[in-house]
mmCIF file of C-alpha atoms in Angstrom:
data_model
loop_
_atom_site.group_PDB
_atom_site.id
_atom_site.type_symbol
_atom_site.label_atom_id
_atom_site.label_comp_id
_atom_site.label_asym_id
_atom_site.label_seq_id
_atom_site.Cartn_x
_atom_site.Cartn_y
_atom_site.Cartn_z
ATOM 1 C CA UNK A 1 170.982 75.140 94.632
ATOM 2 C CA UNK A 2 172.634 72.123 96.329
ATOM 3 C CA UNK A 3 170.533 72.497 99.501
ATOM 4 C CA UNK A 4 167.145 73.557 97.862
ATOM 5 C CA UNK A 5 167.862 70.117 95.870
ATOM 6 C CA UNK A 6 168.339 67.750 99.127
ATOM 7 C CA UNK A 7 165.630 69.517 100.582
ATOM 8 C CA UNK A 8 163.087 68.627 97.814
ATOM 9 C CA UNK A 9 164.334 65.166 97.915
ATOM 10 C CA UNK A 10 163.936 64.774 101.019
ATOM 11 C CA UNK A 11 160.657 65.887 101.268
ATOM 12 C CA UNK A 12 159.125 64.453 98.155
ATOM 13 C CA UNK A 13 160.035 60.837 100.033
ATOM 14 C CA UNK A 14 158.521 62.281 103.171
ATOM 15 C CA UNK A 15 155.524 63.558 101.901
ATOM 16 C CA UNK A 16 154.967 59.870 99.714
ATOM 17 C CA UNK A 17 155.202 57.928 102.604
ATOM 18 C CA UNK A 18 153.102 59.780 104.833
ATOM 19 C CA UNK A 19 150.083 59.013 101.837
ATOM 20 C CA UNK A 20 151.149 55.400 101.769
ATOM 21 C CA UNK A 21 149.996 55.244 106.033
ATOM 22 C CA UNK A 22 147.644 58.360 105.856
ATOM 23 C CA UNK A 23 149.708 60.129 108.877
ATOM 24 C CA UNK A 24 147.338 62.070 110.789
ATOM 25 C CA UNK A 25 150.012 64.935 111.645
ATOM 26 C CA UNK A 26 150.641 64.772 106.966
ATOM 27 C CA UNK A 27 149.540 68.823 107.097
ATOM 28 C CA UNK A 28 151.036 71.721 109.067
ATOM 29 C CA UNK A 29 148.227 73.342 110.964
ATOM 30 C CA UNK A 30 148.704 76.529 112.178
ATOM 31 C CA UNK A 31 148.940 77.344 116.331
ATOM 32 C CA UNK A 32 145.546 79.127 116.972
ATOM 33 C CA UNK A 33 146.215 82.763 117.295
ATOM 34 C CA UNK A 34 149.729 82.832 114.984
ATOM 35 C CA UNK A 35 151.291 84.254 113.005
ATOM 36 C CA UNK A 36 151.527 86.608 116.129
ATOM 37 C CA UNK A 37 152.693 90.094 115.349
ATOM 38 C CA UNK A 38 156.057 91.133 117.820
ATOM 39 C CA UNK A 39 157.740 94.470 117.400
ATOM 40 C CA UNK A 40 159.321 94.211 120.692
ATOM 41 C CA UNK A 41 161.173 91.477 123.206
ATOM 42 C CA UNK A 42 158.291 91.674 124.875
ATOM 43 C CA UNK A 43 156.001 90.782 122.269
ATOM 44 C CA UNK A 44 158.414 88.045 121.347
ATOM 45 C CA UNK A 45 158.194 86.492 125.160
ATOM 46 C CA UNK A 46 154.361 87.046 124.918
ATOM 47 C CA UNK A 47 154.280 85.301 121.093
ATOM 48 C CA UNK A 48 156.235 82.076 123.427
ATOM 49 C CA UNK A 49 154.121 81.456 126.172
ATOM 50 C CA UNK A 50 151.076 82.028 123.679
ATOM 51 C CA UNK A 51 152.308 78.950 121.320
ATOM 52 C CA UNK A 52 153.167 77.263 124.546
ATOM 53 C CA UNK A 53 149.280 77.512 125.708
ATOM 54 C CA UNK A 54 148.427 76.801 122.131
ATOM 55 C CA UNK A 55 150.659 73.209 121.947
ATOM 56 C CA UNK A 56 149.709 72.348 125.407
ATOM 57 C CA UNK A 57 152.912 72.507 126.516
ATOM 58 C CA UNK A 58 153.361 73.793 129.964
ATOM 59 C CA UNK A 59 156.468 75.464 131.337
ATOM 60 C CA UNK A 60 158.637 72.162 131.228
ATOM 61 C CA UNK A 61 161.572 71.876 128.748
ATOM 62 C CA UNK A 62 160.981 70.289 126.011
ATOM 63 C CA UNK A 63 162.522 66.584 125.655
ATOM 64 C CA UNK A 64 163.032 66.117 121.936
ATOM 65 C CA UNK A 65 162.002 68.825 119.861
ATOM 66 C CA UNK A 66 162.386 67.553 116.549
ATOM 67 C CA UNK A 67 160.423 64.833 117.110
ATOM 68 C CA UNK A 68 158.032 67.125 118.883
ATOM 69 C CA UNK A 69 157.896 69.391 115.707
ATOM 70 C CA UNK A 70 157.677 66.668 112.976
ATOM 71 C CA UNK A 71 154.779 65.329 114.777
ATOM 72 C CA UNK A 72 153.104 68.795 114.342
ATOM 73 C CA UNK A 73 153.835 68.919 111.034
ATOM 74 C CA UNK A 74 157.194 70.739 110.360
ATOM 75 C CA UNK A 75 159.718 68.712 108.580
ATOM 76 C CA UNK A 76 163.231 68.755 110.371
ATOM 77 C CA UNK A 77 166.092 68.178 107.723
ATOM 78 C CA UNK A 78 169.485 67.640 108.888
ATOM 79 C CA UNK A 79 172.050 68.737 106.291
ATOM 80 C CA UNK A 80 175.828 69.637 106.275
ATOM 81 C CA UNK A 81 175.587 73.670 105.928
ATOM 82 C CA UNK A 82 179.035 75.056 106.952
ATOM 83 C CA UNK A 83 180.903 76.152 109.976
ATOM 84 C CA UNK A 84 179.213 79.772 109.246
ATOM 85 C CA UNK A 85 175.631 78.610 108.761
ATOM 86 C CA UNK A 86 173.342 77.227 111.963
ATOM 87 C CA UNK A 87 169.967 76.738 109.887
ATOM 88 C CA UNK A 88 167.382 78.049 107.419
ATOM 89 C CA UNK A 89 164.055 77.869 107.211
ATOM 90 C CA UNK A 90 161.567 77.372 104.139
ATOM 91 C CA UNK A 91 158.509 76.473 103.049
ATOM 92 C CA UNK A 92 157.334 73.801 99.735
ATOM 93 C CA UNK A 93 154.835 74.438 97.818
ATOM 94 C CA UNK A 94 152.472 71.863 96.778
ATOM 95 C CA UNK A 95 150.057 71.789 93.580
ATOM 96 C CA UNK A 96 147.447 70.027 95.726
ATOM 97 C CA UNK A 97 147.327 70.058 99.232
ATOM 98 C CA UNK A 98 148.720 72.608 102.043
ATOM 99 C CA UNK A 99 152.218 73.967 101.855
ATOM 100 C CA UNK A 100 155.060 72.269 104.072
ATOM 101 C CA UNK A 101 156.822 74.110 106.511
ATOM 102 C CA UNK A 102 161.073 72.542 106.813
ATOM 103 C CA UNK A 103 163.210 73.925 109.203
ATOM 104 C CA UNK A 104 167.269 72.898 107.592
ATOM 105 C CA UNK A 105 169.789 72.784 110.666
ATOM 106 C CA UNK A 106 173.566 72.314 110.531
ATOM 107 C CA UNK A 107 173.700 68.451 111.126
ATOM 108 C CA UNK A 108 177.720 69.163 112.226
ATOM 109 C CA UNK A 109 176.396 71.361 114.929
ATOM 110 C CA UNK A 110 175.775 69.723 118.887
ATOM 111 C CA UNK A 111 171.996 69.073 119.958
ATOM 112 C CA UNK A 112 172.043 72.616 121.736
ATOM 113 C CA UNK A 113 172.995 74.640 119.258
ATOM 114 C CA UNK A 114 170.691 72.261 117.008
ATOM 115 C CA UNK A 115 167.576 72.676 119.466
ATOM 116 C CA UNK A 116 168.163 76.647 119.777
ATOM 117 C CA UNK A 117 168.302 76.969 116.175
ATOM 118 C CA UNK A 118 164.895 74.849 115.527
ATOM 119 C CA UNK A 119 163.227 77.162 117.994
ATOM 120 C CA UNK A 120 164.670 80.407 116.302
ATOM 121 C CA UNK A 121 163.314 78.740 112.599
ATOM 122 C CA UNK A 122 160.364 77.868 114.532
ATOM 123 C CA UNK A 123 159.655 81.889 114.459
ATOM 124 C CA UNK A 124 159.954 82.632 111.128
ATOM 125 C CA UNK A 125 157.111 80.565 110.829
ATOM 126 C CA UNK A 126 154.828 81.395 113.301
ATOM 127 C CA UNK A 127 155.690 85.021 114.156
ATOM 128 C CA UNK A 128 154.890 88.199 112.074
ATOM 129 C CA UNK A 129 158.281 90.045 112.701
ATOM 130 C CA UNK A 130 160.153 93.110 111.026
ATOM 131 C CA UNK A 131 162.734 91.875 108.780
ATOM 132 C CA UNK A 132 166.290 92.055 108.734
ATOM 133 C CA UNK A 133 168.659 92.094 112.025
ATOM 134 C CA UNK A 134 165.659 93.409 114.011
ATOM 135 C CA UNK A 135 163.596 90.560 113.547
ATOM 136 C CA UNK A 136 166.492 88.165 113.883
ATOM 137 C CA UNK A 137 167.049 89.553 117.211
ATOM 138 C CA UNK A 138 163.549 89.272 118.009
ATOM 139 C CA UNK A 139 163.616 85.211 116.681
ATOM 140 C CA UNK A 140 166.191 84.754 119.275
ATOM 141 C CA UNK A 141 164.031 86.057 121.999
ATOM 142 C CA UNK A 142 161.064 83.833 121.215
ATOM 143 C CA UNK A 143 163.401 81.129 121.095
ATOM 144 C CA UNK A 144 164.945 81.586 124.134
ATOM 145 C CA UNK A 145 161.656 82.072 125.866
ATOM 146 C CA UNK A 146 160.344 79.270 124.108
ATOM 147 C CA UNK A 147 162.709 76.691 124.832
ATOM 148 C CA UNK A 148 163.436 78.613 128.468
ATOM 149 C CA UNK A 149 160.406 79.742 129.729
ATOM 150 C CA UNK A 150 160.634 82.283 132.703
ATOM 151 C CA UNK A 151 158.579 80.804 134.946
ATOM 152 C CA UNK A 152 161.111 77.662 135.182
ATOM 153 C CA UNK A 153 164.004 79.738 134.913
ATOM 154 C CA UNK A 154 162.923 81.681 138.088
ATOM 155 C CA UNK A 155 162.149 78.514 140.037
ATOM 156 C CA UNK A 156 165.554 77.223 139.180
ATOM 157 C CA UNK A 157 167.696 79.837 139.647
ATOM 158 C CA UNK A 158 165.952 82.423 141.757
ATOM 159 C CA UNK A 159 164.834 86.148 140.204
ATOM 160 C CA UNK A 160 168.250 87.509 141.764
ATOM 161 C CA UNK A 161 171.552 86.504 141.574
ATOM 162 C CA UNK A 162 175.114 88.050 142.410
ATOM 163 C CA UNK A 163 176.844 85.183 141.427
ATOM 164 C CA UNK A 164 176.379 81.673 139.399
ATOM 165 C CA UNK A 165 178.670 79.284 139.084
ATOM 166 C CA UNK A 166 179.853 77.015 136.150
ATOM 167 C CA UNK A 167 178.913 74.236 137.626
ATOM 168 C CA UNK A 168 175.744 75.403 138.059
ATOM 169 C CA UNK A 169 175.264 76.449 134.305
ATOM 170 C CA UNK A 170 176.177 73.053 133.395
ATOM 171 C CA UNK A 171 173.796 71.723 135.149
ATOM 172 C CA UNK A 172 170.582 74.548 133.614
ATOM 173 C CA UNK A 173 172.504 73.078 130.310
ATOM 174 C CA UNK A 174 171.932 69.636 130.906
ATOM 175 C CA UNK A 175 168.334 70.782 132.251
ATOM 176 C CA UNK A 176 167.102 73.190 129.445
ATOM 177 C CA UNK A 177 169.809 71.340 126.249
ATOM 178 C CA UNK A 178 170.701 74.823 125.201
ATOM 179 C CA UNK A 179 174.130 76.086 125.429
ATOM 180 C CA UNK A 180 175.733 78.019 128.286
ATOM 181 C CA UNK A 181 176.127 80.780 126.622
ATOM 182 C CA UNK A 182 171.907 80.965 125.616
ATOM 183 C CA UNK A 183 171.391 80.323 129.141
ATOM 184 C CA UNK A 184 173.788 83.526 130.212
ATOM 185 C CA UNK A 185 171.775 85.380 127.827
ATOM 186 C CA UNK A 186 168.419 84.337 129.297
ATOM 187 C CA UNK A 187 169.666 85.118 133.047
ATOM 188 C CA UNK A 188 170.449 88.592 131.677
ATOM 189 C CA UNK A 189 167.128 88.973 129.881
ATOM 190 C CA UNK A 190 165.111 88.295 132.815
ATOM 191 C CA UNK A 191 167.261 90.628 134.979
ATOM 192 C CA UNK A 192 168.627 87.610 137.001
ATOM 193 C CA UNK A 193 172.140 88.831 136.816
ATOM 194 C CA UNK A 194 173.608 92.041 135.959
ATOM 195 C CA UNK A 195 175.093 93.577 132.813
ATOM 196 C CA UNK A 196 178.765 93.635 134.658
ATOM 197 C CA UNK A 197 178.029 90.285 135.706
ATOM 198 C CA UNK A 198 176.918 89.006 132.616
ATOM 199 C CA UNK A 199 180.059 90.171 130.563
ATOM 200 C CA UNK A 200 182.556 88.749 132.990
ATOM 201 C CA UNK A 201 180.961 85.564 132.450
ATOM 202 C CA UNK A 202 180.967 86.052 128.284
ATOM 203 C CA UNK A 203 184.636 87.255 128.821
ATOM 204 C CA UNK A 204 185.188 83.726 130.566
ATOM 205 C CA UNK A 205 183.312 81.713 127.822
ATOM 206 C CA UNK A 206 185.773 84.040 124.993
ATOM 207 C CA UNK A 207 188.881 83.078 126.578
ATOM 208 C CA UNK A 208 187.890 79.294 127.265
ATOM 209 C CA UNK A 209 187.090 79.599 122.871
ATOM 210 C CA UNK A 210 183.384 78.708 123.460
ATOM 211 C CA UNK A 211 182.717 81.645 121.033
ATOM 212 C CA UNK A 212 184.194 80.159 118.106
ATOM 213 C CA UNK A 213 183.088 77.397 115.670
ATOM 214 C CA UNK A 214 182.927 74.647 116.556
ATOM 215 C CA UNK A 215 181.791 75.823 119.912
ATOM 216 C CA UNK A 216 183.734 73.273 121.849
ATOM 217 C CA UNK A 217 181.268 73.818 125.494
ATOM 218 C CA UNK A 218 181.695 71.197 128.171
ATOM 219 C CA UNK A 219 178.473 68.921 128.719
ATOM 220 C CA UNK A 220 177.405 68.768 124.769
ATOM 221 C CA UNK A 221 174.369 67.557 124.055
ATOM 222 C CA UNK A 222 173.817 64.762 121.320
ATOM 223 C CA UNK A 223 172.242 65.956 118.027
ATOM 224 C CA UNK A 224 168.619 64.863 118.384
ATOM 225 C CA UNK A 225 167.936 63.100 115.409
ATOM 226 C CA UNK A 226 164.621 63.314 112.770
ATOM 227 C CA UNK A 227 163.481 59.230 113.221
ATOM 228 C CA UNK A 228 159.819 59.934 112.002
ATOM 229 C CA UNK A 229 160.526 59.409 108.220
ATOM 230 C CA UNK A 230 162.203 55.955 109.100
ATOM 231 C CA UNK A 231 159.462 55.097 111.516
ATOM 232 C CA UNK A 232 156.874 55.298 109.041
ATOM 233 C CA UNK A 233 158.423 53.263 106.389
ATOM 234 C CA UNK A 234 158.767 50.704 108.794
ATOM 235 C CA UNK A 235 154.925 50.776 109.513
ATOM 236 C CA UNK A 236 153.982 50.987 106.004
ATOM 237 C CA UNK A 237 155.900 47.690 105.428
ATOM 238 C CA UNK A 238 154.078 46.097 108.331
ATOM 239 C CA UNK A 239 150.623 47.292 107.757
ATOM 240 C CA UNK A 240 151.489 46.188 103.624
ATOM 241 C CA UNK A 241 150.938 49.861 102.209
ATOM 242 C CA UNK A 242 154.256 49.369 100.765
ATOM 243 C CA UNK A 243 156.491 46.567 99.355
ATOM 244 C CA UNK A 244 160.140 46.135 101.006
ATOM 245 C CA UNK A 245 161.468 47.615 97.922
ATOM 246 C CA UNK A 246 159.452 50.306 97.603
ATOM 247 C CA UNK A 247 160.428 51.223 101.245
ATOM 248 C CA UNK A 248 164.426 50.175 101.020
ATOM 249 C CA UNK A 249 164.188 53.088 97.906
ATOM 250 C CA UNK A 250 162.651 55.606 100.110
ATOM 251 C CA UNK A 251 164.833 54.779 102.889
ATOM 252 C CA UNK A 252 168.361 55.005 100.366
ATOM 253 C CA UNK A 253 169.006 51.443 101.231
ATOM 254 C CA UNK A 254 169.012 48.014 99.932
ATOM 255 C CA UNK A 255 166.214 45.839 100.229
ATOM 256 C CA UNK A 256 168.563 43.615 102.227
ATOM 257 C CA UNK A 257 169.731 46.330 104.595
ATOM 258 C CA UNK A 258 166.316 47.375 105.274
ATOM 259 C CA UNK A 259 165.587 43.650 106.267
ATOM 260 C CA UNK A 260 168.462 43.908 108.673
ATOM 261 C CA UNK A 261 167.317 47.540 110.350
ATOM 262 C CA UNK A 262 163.821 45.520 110.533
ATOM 263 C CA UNK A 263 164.945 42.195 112.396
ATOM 264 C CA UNK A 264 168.331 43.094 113.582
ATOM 265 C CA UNK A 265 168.352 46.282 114.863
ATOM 266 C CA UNK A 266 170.831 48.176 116.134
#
């Protein structure tokens, strides 16, 4: 009840402000060709590279994917879920007007275990999946594929390997911003490495406590953070569409903070 509350909140102020400026990207428009039906990891890779082709996205990792979803319509909402709890998705109903996709991730979480669970929410949305712990598994897939696409991964790494070191996983981390261990698991889907191979490593992240909340991995990556809400109360202050007021109460802030995050920024 707590979280549907902050969620409507949130979005209610989102959704008001994108009227005031008339945001072009206001309404979620579906990828052509989704939802797109997986029953297998190999549907799920397919269902990737399709919404890939379909967002003009290439092969390249992805910069900053909350800004890169928000843009497209999905609302990213950071709130404080739990050590337990990575994300959520849902979906708000309007009276008028098309319904909102959100995507809720755990705002205590690092920026790769933030970006890998976007991409899994990302599924639920666009993928027509089996429920329950078969389609979770299959979420993961398409994320992993989405935000590490094979052909990338194999010019990278190779499409063999005996060996890989952790300095070299560190470095696919930095690359890719997803964690070592969702890397691992992407060398072993794509039969880069081997199943004895792959456990010794997982054995190695288990005894280091990378396994455990909070996930402590060297090389973490900085929460990416949802600045499209802010950046268009700023613009409908400029362009007049709103008074300062109206914008420091959307914003949660005083009309003399807001002056300050205008002139005086940080």
């Amino acid at each position: 009840a707590s979280i549907k509350a902050s969620v409507l909140s949130e979005v209610e102020r989102y959704l008001e402000i994108e009227d005031f400026v008339g945001a072009e990207s206001a309404n979620w428009s579906r990828p052509q060709g989704s939802p797109y039906r997986v029953d297998e990891f190999a549907d799920a890779e397919l269902a990737a590279t399709r919404l890939r082709a379909a967002w003009s996205l290439g092969s390249d990792p992805i910069p900053d994917l909350t800004e890169f979803l928000e843009e497209r319509g999905i609302k990213v909402i950071p709130l404080k879920l739990g050590e337990r709890v990575s994300g959520l998705m849902c979906v708000a109903r309007r009276s008028e007007g098309a319904d909102v996709p959100i995507v809720i991730v755990n705002q205590e979480d690092t920026g790769e275990r933030q970006r890998f669970t976007l991409a899994h929410e990302l599924a639920h949305h666009v993928l027509q999946a089996p429920e329950g712990a078969k389609g979770e598994k299959l979420a993961h897939r398409f994320a992993s594929a989405f935000l590490m696409p094979a052909e990338i991964f194999w010019r990278e790494v190779g499409k063999h390997r005996e060996q890989i070191s952790l300095g070299e996983l560190l470095e696919l981390k930095a690359l890719f911003k997803t964690s070592i261990q969702a890397i691992t698991y992407r060398l072993k889907d794509l039969q880069i490495i081997s199943e004895p191979l792959f456990k010794k490593l997982f054995d190695h992240f288990e005894e280091q406590g990378w396994r455990k909340p909070p996930y402590p991995e060297p090389g973490a990556i900085p929460p990416e953070r949802p600045e499209r809400f802010r950046r268009l109360c700023f613009r409908a202050v400029a362009e007049g569409a709103v008074s300062e007021s109206k914008a420091a109460e959307l914003l949660g802030v005083s009309v003399r903070q807001l002056d300050r995050m205008l002139d005086q920024p940080v």
